[in-house]
CSV table of N, CA and C in Angstrom, one decimal:
chain,number,residue,atom,x,y,z
M,905,UNK,N,102.8,109.5,112.9
M,905,UNK,CA,103.8,109.5,112.1
M,905,UNK,C,103.8,107.2,112.7
M,906,UNK,N,104.0,106.1,112.0
M,906,UNK,CA,104.1,105.3,111.5
M,906,UNK,C,105.5,104.5,112.9
M,907,UNK,N,105.4,103.4,112.8
M,907,UNK,CA,105.8,102.9,114.1
M,907,UNK,C,106.6,101.5,114.0
M,908,UNK,N,107.3,101.4,113.7
M,908,UNK,CA,109.3,99.8,113.5
M,908,UNK,C,109.1,99.4,115.1
M,909,UNK,N,108.9,97.7,115.3
M,909,UNK,CA,110.1,97.1,116.3
M,909,UNK,C,111.3,96.4,115.9
M,910,UNK,N,112.0,95.8,115.8
M,910,UNK,CA,112.7,95.1,115.0
M,910,UNK,C,112.4,94.1,116.1
M,911,UNK,N,112.1,93.1,115.4
M,911,UNK,CA,112.5,91.7,115.6
M,911,UNK,C,112.7,90.1,115.1
M,912,UNK,N,113.9,89.8,115.5
M,912,UNK,CA,114.4,88.2,115.2
M,912,UNK,C,113.1,87.4,115.1
M,913,UNK,N,113.7,87.5,113.8
M,913,UNK,CA,113.2,86.1,112.4
M,913,UNK,C,113.7,84.5,113.4
M,914,UNK,N,113.0,84.0,113.8
M,914,UNK,CA,113.7,82.7,114.2
M,914,UNK,C,114.3,81.8,112.6
M,915,UNK,N,113.5,81.7,111.6
M,915,UNK,CA,113.8,81.5,110.1
M,915,UNK,C,115.2,81.1,110.1
M,916,UNK,N,115.7,82.6,110.7
M,916,UNK,CA,117.5,82.6,110.0
M,916,UNK,C,117.9,84.2,110.5
M,917,UNK,N,117.9,83.8,112.0
M,917,UNK,CA,118.0,84.0,112.4
M,917,UNK,C,118.7,85.3,111.9
M,918,UNK,N,118.0,86.3,111.7
M,918,UNK,CA,118.3,87.6,111.4
M,918,UNK,C,117.0,89.3,111.8
M,919,UNK,N,118.3,90.0,111.2
M,919,UNK,CA,116.9,91.3,112.3
M,919,UNK,C,116.7,92.2,111.9
M,920,UNK,N,114.7,92.3,111.8
M,920,UNK,CA,114.4,93.0,110.6
M,920,UNK,C,113.7,93.4,111.5
M,921,UNK,N,112.5,95.1,110.9
M,921,UNK,CA,112.1,96.0,111.3
M,921,UNK,C,110.6,96.0,110.4
M,922,UNK,N,109.5,95.3,112.0
M,922,UNK,CA,108.6,95.4,111.5
M,922,UNK,C,107.6,96.1,112.1
M,923,UNK,N,106.5,96.5,111.7
M,923,UNK,CA,105.5,97.8,111.7
M,923,UNK,C,104.2,97.9,113.2
M,924,UNK,N,104.2,98.8,113.6
M,924,UNK,CA,103.8,98.3,114.5
M,924,UNK,C,102.9,99.0,115.0
M,925,UNK,N,101.4,98.9,114.7
M,925,UNK,CA,100.4,99.6,115.6
M,925,UNK,C,100.0,99.8,116.6
M,926,UNK,N,99.9,101.7,117.5
M,926,UNK,CA,98.9,101.8,118.3
M,926,UNK,C,97.9,102.1,118.0
M,927,UNK,N,97.3,102.1,119.6
M,927,UNK,CA,96.2,102.6,119.5
M,927,UNK,C,94.9,101.8,119.2
M,928,UNK,N,93.6,102.0,119.6
M,928,UNK,CA,92.4,101.4,119.3
M,928,UNK,C,92.9,102.0,117.5
M,929,UNK,N,91.7,100.0,117.2
M,929,UNK,CA,91.0,101.2,115.6
M,929,UNK,C,90.9,103.0,115.5
M,930,UNK,N,90.5,103.8,114.2
M,930,UNK,CA,90.5,104.1,114.3
M,930,UNK,C,88.4,104.3,113.4
M,931,UNK,N,87.8,104.7,114.3
M,931,UNK,CA,86.4,103.8,114.3
M,931,UNK,C,85.6,104.7,112.6
M,932,UNK,N,85.0,104.2,112.3
M,932,UNK,CA,83.3,105.4,111.1
M,932,UNK,C,83.6,106.6,111.8
M,933,UNK,N,83.4,107.0,112.7
M,933,UNK,CA,82.5,108.4,113.5
M,933,UNK,C,83.8,109.1,112.9
M,934,UNK,N,84.8,108.9,113.7
M,934,UNK,CA,85.8,109.8,114.0
M,934,UNK,C,86.5,110.0,112.6
M,935,UNK,N,86.4,109.0,111.1
M,935,UNK,CA,86.0,109.0,109.7
M,935,UNK,C,85.2,109.7,109.3
M,936,UNK,N,83.9,109.9,109.9
M,936,UNK,CA,83.2,110.3,109.6
M,936,UNK,C,83.3,112.4,110.6
M,937,UNK,N,84.1,112.5,110.8
M,937,UNK,CA,84.6,113.1,111.3
M,937,UNK,C,84.7,114.2,110.8
M,938,UNK,N,86.3,113.6,109.6
M,938,UNK,CA,87.5,113.8,109.3
M,938,UNK,C,86.5,114.7,108.2
M,939,UNK,N,86.1,113.6,107.0
M,939,UNK,CA,85.9,114.0,106.2
M,939,UNK,C,84.4,114.8,106.3
M,940,UNK,N,83.8,114.9,106.5
M,940,UNK,CA,83.5,115.6,106.8
M,940,UNK,C,83.7,117.3,107.5
M,941,UNK,N,84.8,117.4,107.6
M,941,UNK,CA,85.7,118.6,108.1
M,941,UNK,C,86.2,119.1,106.6
M,942,UNK,N,86.8,117.8,105.6
M,942,UNK,CA,87.5,118.7,104.9
M,942,UNK,C,86.3,118.5,104.0
M,943,UNK,N,84.7,118.5,104.0
M,943,UNK,CA,83.9,118.9,103.3
M,943,UNK,C,82.6,119.8,103.3
M,944,UNK,N,81.8,119.6,102.4
M,944,UNK,CA,80.8,120.6,102.9
M,944,UNK,C,79.6,119.8,103.8
M,945,UNK,N,79.7,118.3,103.2
M,945,UNK,CA,79.3,117.4,104.0
M,945,UNK,C,79.0,117.3,105.7
M,946,UNK,N,78.2,117.1,105.8
M,946,UNK,CA,77.7,116.9,107.6
M,946,UNK,C,78.7,115.9,108.3
M,947,UNK,N,78.6,116.0,109.4
M,947,UNK,CA,78.8,114.3,109.4
M,947,UNK,C,77.4,113.3,109.5
M,948,UNK,N,77.0,113.2,109.7
M,948,UNK,CA,75.4,112.7,109.2
M,948,UNK,C,75.7,111.9,108.1
M,949,UNK,N,76.2,113.1,107.2
M,949,UNK,CA,76.1,112.4,105.9
M,949,UNK,C,76.7,111.8,106.0
M,950,UNK,N,78.3,112.1,105.5
M,950,UNK,CA,79.9,111.2,105.4
M,950,UNK,C,79.5,109.7,106.6
M,951,UNK,N,78.8,109.6,107.5
M,951,UNK,CA,78.4,108.8,108.1
M,951,UNK,C,77.8,107.8,107.7
M,952,UNK,N,76.3,108.3,106.7
M,952,UNK,CA,76.3,106.9,107.1
M,952,UNK,C,76.2,106.6,104.9
M,953,UNK,N,76.8,108.1,104.6
M,953,UNK,CA,77.6,106.9,102.9
M,953,UNK,C,79.0,106.2,103.4
M,954,UNK,N,79.2,106.1,104.6
M,954,UNK,CA,80.9,105.6,105.5
M,954,UNK,C,80.5,103.8,104.9
M,955,UNK,N,78.9,104.1,106.5
M,955,UNK,CA,78.0,102.7,106.7
M,955,UNK,C,77.5,102.1,105.1
M,956,UNK,N,77.3,102.4,104.4
M,956,UNK,CA,76.5,101.8,103.0
M,956,UNK,C,78.0,102.3,102.7
M,957,UNK,N,78.9,102.1,102.0
M,957,UNK,CA,80.1,101.8,101.2
M,957,UNK,C,79.7,100.0,100.7
M,958,UNK,N,80.2,99.5,102.4
M,958,UNK,CA,80.3,98.1,102.3
M,958,UNK,C,79.6,97.3,101.8
M,959,UNK,N,78.4,97.6,101.7
M,959,UNK,CA,77.5,97.1,101.0
M,959,UNK,C,76.6,97.5,99.3
M,960,UNK,N,78.0,98.3,99.0
M,960,UNK,CA,77.1,99.0,97.7
M,960,UNK,C,78.6,98.4,97.3
M,961,UNK,N,79.8,98.1,97.6
M,961,UNK,CA,80.8,97.6,97.1
M,961,UNK,C,81.2,96.6,96.5
M,962,UNK,N,80.0,94.9,98.8
M,962,UNK,CA,79.9,93.8,98.2
M,962,UNK,C,77.9,93.5,96.6
M,963,UNK,N,77.5,94.7,95.9
M,963,UNK,CA,76.5,94.5,95.6
M,963,UNK,C,77.7,94.2,94.2
M,964,UNK,N,78.2,94.8,94.1
M,964,UNK,CA,79.4,95.1,92.4
M,964,UNK,C,80.0,93.7,92.6
M,965,UNK,N,80.9,93.4,93.5
M,965,UNK,CA,81.7,92.2,94.2
M,965,UNK,C,80.9,91.9,93.5
M,966,UNK,N,79.5,90.9,94.5
M,966,UNK,CA,78.9,89.8,93.8
M,966,UNK,C,78.7,89.3,92.5
M,967,UNK,N,78.7,90.3,91.8
M,967,UNK,CA,78.6,90.6,90.3
M,967,UNK,C,79.8,89.8,89.7
M,968,UNK,N,80.9,89.9,90.1
M,968,UNK,CA,81.9,89.6,89.3
M,968,UNK,C,82.5,90.9,88.8
M,969,UNK,N,82.0,92.2,90.1
M,969,UNK,CA,83.7,93.4,89.0
M,969,UNK,C,84.0,93.9,89.9
M,970,UNK,N,84.6,94.3,89.2
M,970,UNK,CA,85.8,94.7,91.1
M,970,UNK,C,85.3,96.5,90.8
M,971,UNK,N,85.8,96.8,92.4
M,971,UNK,CA,85.6,98.2,92.7
M,971,UNK,C,86.3,99.2,92.5
M,972,UNK,N,86.1,100.4,91.7
M,972,UNK,CA,88.4,100.3,91.8
M,972,UNK,C,87.0,102.4,92.1
M,973,UNK,N,88.2,102.5,93.7
M,973,UNK,CA,87.6,103.9,94.8
M,973,UNK,C,89.4,104.9,94.4
M,974,UNK,N,88.6,105.7,93.4
M,974,UNK,CA,89.9,107.2,92.9
M,974,UNK,C,89.9,107.4,94.2
M,975,UNK,N,91.8,107.6,94.2
M,975,UNK,CA,92.6,107.8,95.6
M,975,UNK,C,92.7,106.5,96.4
M,976,UNK,N,92.6,105.4,96.3
M,976,UNK,CA,91.9,104.6,97.1
M,976,UNK,C,92.7,103.6,96.2
M,977,UNK,N,92.3,102.8,95.9
M,977,UNK,CA,92.7,101.3,95.2
M,977,UNK,C,91.8,101.4,94.6
M,978,UNK,N,91.8,99.6,94.2
M,978,UNK,CA,90.8,98.7,93.7
M,978,UNK,C,90.2,97.0,94.7
M,979,UNK,N,89.1,96.8,95.1
M,979,UNK,CA,88.8,95.4,95.5
M,979,UNK,C,89.0,94.5,94.8
M,980,UNK,N,88.6,93.1,94.7
M,980,UNK,CA,88.3,92.4,94.9
M,980,UNK,C,88.5,91.0,95.3
M,981,UNK,N,86.7,90.2,94.5
M,981,UNK,CA,87.6,88.6,95.5
M,981,UNK,C,87.8,87.9,94.7
M,982,UNK,N,88.6,86.6,96.2
M,982,UNK,CA,89.5,86.1,95.1
M,982,UNK,C,88.6,84.8,95.7
M,983,UNK,N,88.5,83.4,95.1
M,983,UNK,CA,88.1,82.4,95.1
M,983,UNK,C,89.1,81.4,96.3
M,984,UNK,N,89.3,80.4,97.6
M,984,UNK,CA,90.1,79.8,98.3
M,984,UNK,C,90.0,79.0,97.6
M,985,UNK,N,90.1,77.3,97.2
M,985,UNK,CA,89.7,76.5,96.3
M,985,UNK,C,90.1,75.1,98.4
M,986,UNK,N,89.3,74.6,98.1
M,986,UNK,CA,90.1,73.5,98.7
M,986,UNK,C,90.4,72.3,97.9
M,987,UNK,N,91.2,71.1,99.3
M,987,UNK,CA,90.9,70.0,98.6
M,987,UNK,C,92.8,69.7,97.3
M,988,UNK,N,93.1,68.7,97.0
M,988,UNK,CA,93.7,68.6,95.6
M,988,UNK,C,94.1,69.6,94.3
M,989,UNK,N,92.8,70.0,93.9
M,989,UNK,CA,93.1,70.0,92.9
M,989,UNK,C,92.2,69.1,92.1
M,990,UNK,N,92.0,69.3,90.7
M,990,UNK,CA,90.8,67.6,90.1
M,990,UNK,C,91.4,67.5,88.6
M,991,UNK,N,92.2,66.9,88.2
M,991,UNK,CA,92.9,66.5,86.7
M,991,UNK,C,92.4,67.0,85.8
M,992,UNK,N,91.4,67.4,85.6
M,992,UNK,CA,90.7,67.6,84.1
M,992,UNK,C,89.7,68.5,84.2
M,993,UNK,N,89.6,69.9,83.3
M,993,UNK,CA,88.9,70.9,83.4
M,993,UNK,C,87.0,70.4,83.4
M,994,UNK,N,86.9,69.8,83.2
M,994,UNK,CA,85.3,69.2,83.8
M,994,UNK,C,85.5,68.8,84.6
M,995,UNK,N,86.4,68.3,85.4
M,995,UNK,CA,86.4,68.8,86.9
M,995,UNK,C,85.8,69.9,87.8
M,996,UNK,N,85.9,70.6,88.3
M,996,UNK,CA,86.7,71.7,87.8
M,996,UNK,C,85.1,72.7,88.7
M,997,UNK,N,84.6,72.3,89.6
M,997,UNK,CA,83.5,72.9,89.7
M,997,UNK,C,83.1,73.8,91.0
M,998,UNK,N,81.6,74.7,91.5
M,998,UNK,CA,82.4,75.5,92.3
M,998,UNK,C,81.8,75.0,93.9
M,999,UNK,N,81.9,74.1,93.8
M,999,UNK,CA,81.7,73.2,94.7
M,999,UNK,C,83.6,72.8,96.2
M,1000,UNK,N,84.3,73.1,95.5
M,1000,UNK,CA,86.1,73.1,95.3
M,1000,UNK,C,85.9,74.3,96.6
M,1001,UNK,N,85.1,75.4,95.6
M,1001,UNK,CA,85.3,76.4,96.0
M,1001,UNK,C,85.0,76.9,98.3
M,1002,UNK,N,85.9,77.1,99.1
M,1002,UNK,CA,85.4,77.3,100.2
M,1002,UNK,C,85.7,78.4,101.2
M,1003,UNK,N,85.7,79.6,100.3
M,1003,UNK,CA,86.2,80.3,101.3
M,1003,UNK,C,86.1,81.6,100.1
M,1004,UNK,N,85.9,82.8,100.0
M,1004,UNK,CA,86.1,83.6,99.3
M,1004,UNK,C,87.4,84.8,100.5
M,1005,UNK,N,88.0,85.9,100.1
M,1005,UNK,CA,89.2,86.5,100.1
M,1005,UNK,C,88.7,87.9,99.4
M,1006,UNK,N,88.5,89.2,100.2
M,1006,UNK,CA,88.7,89.9,99.4
M,1006,UNK,C,90.1,91.1,99.0
M,1007,UNK,N,90.9,91.5,98.0
M,1007,UNK,CA,91.6,91.9,98.0
M,1007,UNK,C,91.8,93.6,97.5
M,1008,UNK,N,92.6,94.4,97.3
M,1008,UNK,CA,93.0,95.3,98.0
M,1008,UNK,C,94.6,95.6,97.3
M,1009,UNK,N,94.6,96.7,95.6
M,1009,UNK,CA,95.5,97.1,95.6
M,1009,UNK,C,95.8,98.3,95.2
M,1010,UNK,N,96.4,98.5,96.1
M,1010,UNK,CA,96.1,100.3,96.6
M,1010,UNK,C,96.3,101.0,94.8
M,1011,UNK,N,95.8,102.4,94.8
M,1011,UNK,CA,95.8,102.9,93.9
M,1011,UNK,C,97.5,103.7,93.6
M,1012,UNK,N,98.2,104.0,92.5
M,1012,UNK,CA,99.1,104.7,92.4
M,1012,UNK,C,100.7,105.3,92.2
M,1013,UNK,N,100.4,105.6,91.7
M,1013,UNK,CA,101.2,106.5,90.7
M,1013,UNK,C,102.6,106.0,89.8
M,1014,UNK,N,103.2,106.4,88.5
M,1014,UNK,CA,105.1,106.8,88.6
M,1014,UNK,C,105.5,107.8,88.1
M,1015,UNK,N,106.2,107.3,88.7
M,1015,UNK,CA,107.0,108.5,88.4
M,1015,UNK,C,108.4,108.7,87.3
M,1016,UNK,N,109.0,109.4,86.3
M,1016,UNK,CA,109.7,109.2,85.1
M,1016,UNK,C,111.0,108.8,85.6
M,1017,UNK,N,111.2,109.0,86.8
M,1017,UNK,CA,112.5,107.2,87.4
M,1017,UNK,C,112.0,106.7,87.5
M,1018,UNK,N,110.3,106.0,87.7
M,1018,UNK,CA,110.0,104.8,87.8
M,1018,UNK,C,109.7,104.2,89.1
M,1019,UNK,N,109.5,104.8,90.3
M,1019,UNK,CA,108.9,104.6,91.3
M,1019,UNK,C,107.6,104.9,91.5
M,1020,UNK,N,107.4,103.9,92.9
M,1020,UNK,CA,105.8,104.3,93.0
M,1020,UNK,C,105.2,105.3,93.5
M,1021,UNK,N,104.6,106.1,93.7
M,1021,UNK,CA,104.3,106.3,94.9
M,1021,UNK,C,102.3,106.0,95.1
M,1022,UNK,N,102.0,105.3,96.3
M,1022,UNK,CA,101.3,104.8,97.0
M,1022,UNK,C,100.4,105.9,97.4
M,1023,UNK,N,98.3,106.1,96.1
M,1023,UNK,CA,97.9,107.1,96.9
M,1023,UNK,C,97.6,107.1,98.3
M,1024,UNK,N,97.3,106.4,99.7
M,1024,UNK,CA,97.3,107.4,100.9
M,1024,UNK,C,98.6,106.6,101.5
M,1025,UNK,N,99.6,106.3,100.9
M,1025,UNK,CA,100.8,106.4,102.0
M,1025,UNK,C,101.7,107.8,101.4
M,1026,UNK,N,101.7,108.7,102.3
M,1026,UNK,CA,102.3,110.6,102.2
M,1026,UNK,C,103.9,110.9,101.6
M,1027,UNK,N,103.9,111.3,100.8
M,1027,UNK,CA,105.7,111.1,100.2
M,1027,UNK,C,106.3,111.6,101.6
M,1028,UNK,N,105.5,111.5,102.2
M,1028,UNK,CA,106.5,112.2,103.8
M,1028,UNK,C,106.9,111.3,105.0
M,1029,UNK,N,106.5,110.1,104.6
M,1029,UNK,CA,106.2,109.2,106.1
M,1029,UNK,C,107.6,109.4,106.0
M,1030,UNK,N,108.0,109.3,107.0
M,1030,UNK,CA,108.5,109.0,108.4
M,1030,UNK,C,108.5,107.9,109.5
M,1031,UNK,N,109.6,107.1,109.0
M,1031,UNK,CA,109.5,106.0,110.5
M,1031,UNK,C,110.4,105.5,111.8
M,1032,UNK,N,109.7,106.0,112.5
M,1032,UNK,CA,109.9,105.8,113.9
M,1032,UNK,C,110.4,104.1,114.3
M,1033,UNK,N,111.1,105.0,115.7
M,1033,UNK,CA,111.9,103.1,116.6
M,1033,UNK,C,110.5,103.6,117.8
M,1034,UNK,N,109.4,101.9,117.7
M,1034,UNK,CA,108.4,101.7,118.5
M,1034,UNK,C,108.9,101.6,120.0
M,1035,UNK,N,108.5,102.8,121.3
M,1035,UNK,CA,109.7,102.8,122.9
M,1035,UNK,C,108.9,101.5,123.4
M,1036,UNK,N,108.7,100.2,122.8
M,1036,UNK,CA,108.4,99.5,123.8
M,1036,UNK,C,109.6,98.2,123.4
M,1037,UNK,N,110.7,98.2,123.4
M,1037,UNK,CA,111.1,97.5,123.1
M,1037,UNK,C,111.4,97.1,122.3
M,1038,UNK,N,113.0,96.0,122.0
M,1038,UNK,CA,112.9,94.4,120.8
M,1038,UNK,C,111.5,93.4,120.7
M,1039,UNK,N,112.2,92.3,120.1
M,1039,UNK,CA,111.6,91.1,120.1
M,1039,UNK,C,112.1,90.7,119.5
M,1040,UNK,N,112.8,89.2,120.5
M,1040,UNK,CA,113.1,87.8,119.5
M,1040,UNK,C,112.3,86.8,118.9
M,1041,UNK,N,111.4,87.3,118.4
M,1041,UNK,CA,111.1,86.9,118.3
M,1041,UNK,C,109.6,86.9,117.1
M,1042,UNK,N,108.6,86.1,115.9
M,1042,UNK,CA,108.4,86.5,115.5
M,1042,UNK,C,107.0,86.8,114.2
M,1043,UNK,N,106.1,86.6,116.4
M,1043,UNK,CA,105.3,86.7,117.3
M,1043,UNK,C,105.3,88.0,116.8
M,1044,UNK,N,103.1,88.0,116.7
M,1044,UNK,CA,102.7,89.6,116.4
M,1044,UNK,C,101.3,89.8,117.5
M,1045,UNK,N,100.5,90.9,117.4
M,1045,UNK,CA,99.3,91.0,118.6
M,1045,UNK,C,98.1,91.5,117.2
M,1046,UNK,N,96.7,91.7,117.9
M,1046,UNK,CA,96.3,91.5,117.8
M,1046,UNK,C,96.3,93.2,117.2
M,1047,UNK,N,95.9,93.6,115.7
M,1047,UNK,CA,95.5,95.5,115.2
M,1047,UNK,C,95.1,96.0,116.0
M,1048,UNK,N,96.2,97.6,116.8
M,1048,UNK,CA,95.8,98.1,117.7
M,1048,UNK,C,95.6,97.7,118.7
M,1049,UNK,N,96.8,97.2,118.9
M,1049,UNK,CA,97.1,96.8,121.1
M,1049,UNK,C,97.9,96.6,121.0
M,1050,UNK,N,99.1,98.2,119.2
M,1050,UNK,CA,100.6,97.6,119.5
M,1050,UNK,C,101.2,97.3,119.4
M,1051,UNK,N,101.4,95.7,119.0
M,1051,UNK,CA,101.2,95.0,118.5
M,1051,UNK,C,102.5,95.5,117.5
M,1052,UNK,N,102.5,94.4,116.1
M,1052,UNK,CA,103.4,94.2,114.9
M,1052,UNK,C,101.5,94.0,114.2
M,1053,UNK,N,102.1,94.5,112.8
M,1053,UNK,CA,101.3,94.6,112.3
M,1053,UNK,C,101.6,93.1,111.3
M,1054,UNK,N,102.5,92.5,111.0
M,1054,UNK,CA,103.6,91.3,111.0
M,1054,UNK,C,104.2,91.3,109.7
M,1055,UNK,N,104.4,92.9,109.0
M,1055,UNK,CA,105.1,93.2,107.9
M,1055,UNK,C,106.8,93.1,108.1
M,1056,UNK,N,106.9,91.6,107.6
M,1056,UNK,CA,108.5,91.9,108.2
M,1056,UNK,C,110.1,92.7,107.2
M,1057,UNK,N,109.9,93.7,106.4
M,1057,UNK,CA,110.1,94.3,105.8
M,1057,UNK,C,109.8,93.6,104.9
M,1058,UNK,N,108.5,92.7,103.4
M,1058,UNK,CA,109.2,92.3,102.6
M,1058,UNK,C,107.2,93.2,102.1
M,1059,UNK,N,107.9,94.4,100.5
M,1059,UNK,CA,107.2,95.4,100.0
M,1059,UNK,C,106.6,94.5,99.6
M,1060,UNK,N,105.3,95.6,100.0
M,1060,UNK,CA,103.7,94.3,99.6
M,1060,UNK,C,102.9,93.4,100.0
M,1061,UNK,N,103.3,93.1,101.5
M,1061,UNK,CA,102.6,92.4,102.1
M,1061,UNK,C,101.5,92.9,102.8
M,1062,UNK,N,100.8,92.4,103.1
M,1062,UNK,CA,99.7,93.5,103.1
M,1062,UNK,C,99.0,92.6,104.5
M,1063,UNK,N,99.5,91.2,105.3
M,1063,UNK,CA,99.0,90.7,105.7
M,1063,UNK,C,97.6,90.1,105.7
């Protein structure tokens, strides 16, 4: 079950729930074991596929493609530009790009009432307050150490 903690934001003095991660991150080995349990593939086969997934995605995305994984979502690159921009389209060039980010849009479906269901978020998700107490700052700690993930109640915030 996911956890939250109470955090007071300095900007407005209001309190918000903030998601908290607990324990160490799940490893590729653990995911491979669970996938093997769900399928007829061996742990070694699933591990091999998982280890090669990033490389395969990188090859397609490096060629300008998005990668859509059924049941998971869509991954794509966005470019980060440096400087103030330029005045004309003719001045725009690749030298203005100083970084790249991988963006992720979770797969979703809409029900008849218009609400969206995310593929990797179960309908039965129940939040529980983290027993670590409250916090009066908006700082976060490294994921996997019991600190916040940075989502302060704003839907769609992916850190």
